Steps between C-alpha positions, in 0.01 A plus 500: 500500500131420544179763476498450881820609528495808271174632653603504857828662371280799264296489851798583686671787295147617519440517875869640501407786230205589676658481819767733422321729340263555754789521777635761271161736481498445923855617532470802264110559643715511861752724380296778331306510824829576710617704271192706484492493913835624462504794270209790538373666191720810545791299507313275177478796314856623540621171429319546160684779367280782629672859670432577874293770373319246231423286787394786742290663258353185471398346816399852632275535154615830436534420120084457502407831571098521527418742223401821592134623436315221568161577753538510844351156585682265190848690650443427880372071315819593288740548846306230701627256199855680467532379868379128470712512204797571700400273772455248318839535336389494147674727267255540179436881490187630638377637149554245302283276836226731477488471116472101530231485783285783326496345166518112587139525630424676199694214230307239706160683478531535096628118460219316699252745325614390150548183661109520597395629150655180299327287749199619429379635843280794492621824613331688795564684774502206727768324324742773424458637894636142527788510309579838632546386853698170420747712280541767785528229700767267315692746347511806788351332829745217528783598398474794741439264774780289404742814552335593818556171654921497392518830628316400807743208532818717451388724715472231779829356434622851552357500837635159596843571404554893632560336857746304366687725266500767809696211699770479206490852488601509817752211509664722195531802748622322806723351263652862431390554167320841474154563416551510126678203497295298721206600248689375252540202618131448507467502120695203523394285739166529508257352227216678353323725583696659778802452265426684234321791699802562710704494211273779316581689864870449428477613140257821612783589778784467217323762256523696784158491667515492931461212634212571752343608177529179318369272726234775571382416166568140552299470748202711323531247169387262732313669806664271728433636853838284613722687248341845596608370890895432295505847375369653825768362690800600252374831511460492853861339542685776284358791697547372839735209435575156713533180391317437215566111494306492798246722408455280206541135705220666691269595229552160306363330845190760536414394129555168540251500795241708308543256195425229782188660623352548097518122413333440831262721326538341190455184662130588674402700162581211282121342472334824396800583291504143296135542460554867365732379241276186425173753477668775327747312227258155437231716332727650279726193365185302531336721248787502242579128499141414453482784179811348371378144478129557498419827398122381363441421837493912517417523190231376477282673761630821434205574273301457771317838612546468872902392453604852450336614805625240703835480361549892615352401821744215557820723467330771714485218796812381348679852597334604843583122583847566422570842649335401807681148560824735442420683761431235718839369450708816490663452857740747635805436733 
């Protein structure tokens, strides 16, 4: 057999190798995604090995307790973080969260300043205001905004699917199942979040907790003025009674309407909104990329008398710019 021949043949089993393997990483790429559409976290952690109560204690972050004594205004930061936490479905405990975004900034402050001393830059005030506000910024700044924007995200998936786990909800009752079955079925069908929330509901109703009660507190996890509407009318329904699978056919069409009317909103707002996010979030990724792979170009004009002035001016502007485009783009429906 000739060269030719023997390096169109290696060519071949080549193009076949890497053929097949890359069918092979598409295929099991493909299938972690389904399975992950098809499972929710409550039902990821039971598959694991963990106890109903494991998993309830969990997801509901009752295992990370915010320690008691702390002053009034790091407890009430404390329970606004407990909440995004939860929202955000991470399950690291709020302590041991705290403890990393306090003393990251602090780790990053200490290594760029021994950083600075070996390089030979002199110390001053300038420089080490500097280094202060790209460690709060890198190691507390972003990583808060990077939980604020999952739990933002989960919380509008909630939204989106409440209409439609309401119309399985009521499929389940017109079905005959009861109401603690058709909640139960829920937890199965439906993916995350709604999934694993309902199931916490089921659990809370098994330890023996009413039921008006636990999707009371459902709703308040999430202050979701269309699950406050949910528990309205099951209250209402057990007092006076009627049909509640038309009560709740009729409540999953109101909030399906109102949901219509907000991205109409959303729609209008979207301009002044894309520029808030562009305004608010540029400045601040801006100014840690460029330390990151510049940082003379900071550096070096630090020492400069009028840069400490002006760098305290530019986050003062910084901040009123911020809270006011907020405002701006708050919208209520």
């Amino acid at each position: 057999m000739s060269d030719q021949w023997i390096k169109a043949v290696v060519l071949a089993c080549l193009f076949g190798a890497i053929l097949l393997a890359v069918s092979v990483l598409v295929d099991w790429f493909v299938g972690s995604r389904e399975i992950g559409k098809a499972i929710n976290l409550r039902l990821k952690l039971i598959g694991e090995g963990r106890t109903h109560g494991e998993t309830f204690s969990m997801l509901r972050r009752e295992s990370s307790a915010i320690p008691q004594g702390l002053p009034p205004a790091v407890e009430r930061a404390a329970q606004r973080l407990e909440r995004t936490l939860m929202q955000a479905q991470l399950t690291i405990e709020t302590p041991r969260l705290m403890l990393i975004l306090i003393f990251a900034p602090i780790v990053l402050f200490f290594t760029f300043l021994m950083v600075l001393v070996f390089t030979g830059y002199p110390i001053g005030f300038g420089r080490i205001l500097l280094l202060a506000t790209f460690s709060g910024v890198a190691g507390f700044l972003l990583p808060i905004m990077a939980i604020q924007w999952k739990a933002n995200r989960t919380r509008k998936k909630m939204m989106n699917q409440f209409p439609v786990a309401l119309d399985v909800f009521v499929r389940g009752l017109r079905a005959g199942h009861p109401i603690a079955a058709a909640l139960d079925l829920l937890t199965i069908e439906m993916p995350d979040p709604i999934g694993s929330e309902f199931g916490l509901v089921v659990d809370e109703v098994t330890y023996g907790a009413e039921l008006r009660d636990a999707l009371q507190d459902m709703a308040d996890r999430w202050d979701l003025e269309d699950m406050r509407m949910f528990v309205v009318s099951l209250s209402v329904q057990s007092e006076t009674g009627g049909n509640l699978a038309e009560i709740l056919e009729n409540l999953s069409r109101v909030i399906r309407e109102r949901q219509s009317m907000m991205l109409k909103v959303r729609a209008l707002s979207s301009e002044g909104r894309m520029t808030a996010v562009m305004l608010t979030g540029l400045p601040i990724f801006t100014f840690t990329l460029l330390f990151l792979g510049n940082p003379a170009f900071y550096l070096d004009v630090a020492g400069d008398p009028w840069f400490v002035p002006g760098f305290v001016g530019l986050i003062v502007l910084y901040l009123i710019g911020f809270f006011t485009i907020r405002r701006m783009v708050d919208l209520k429906v």
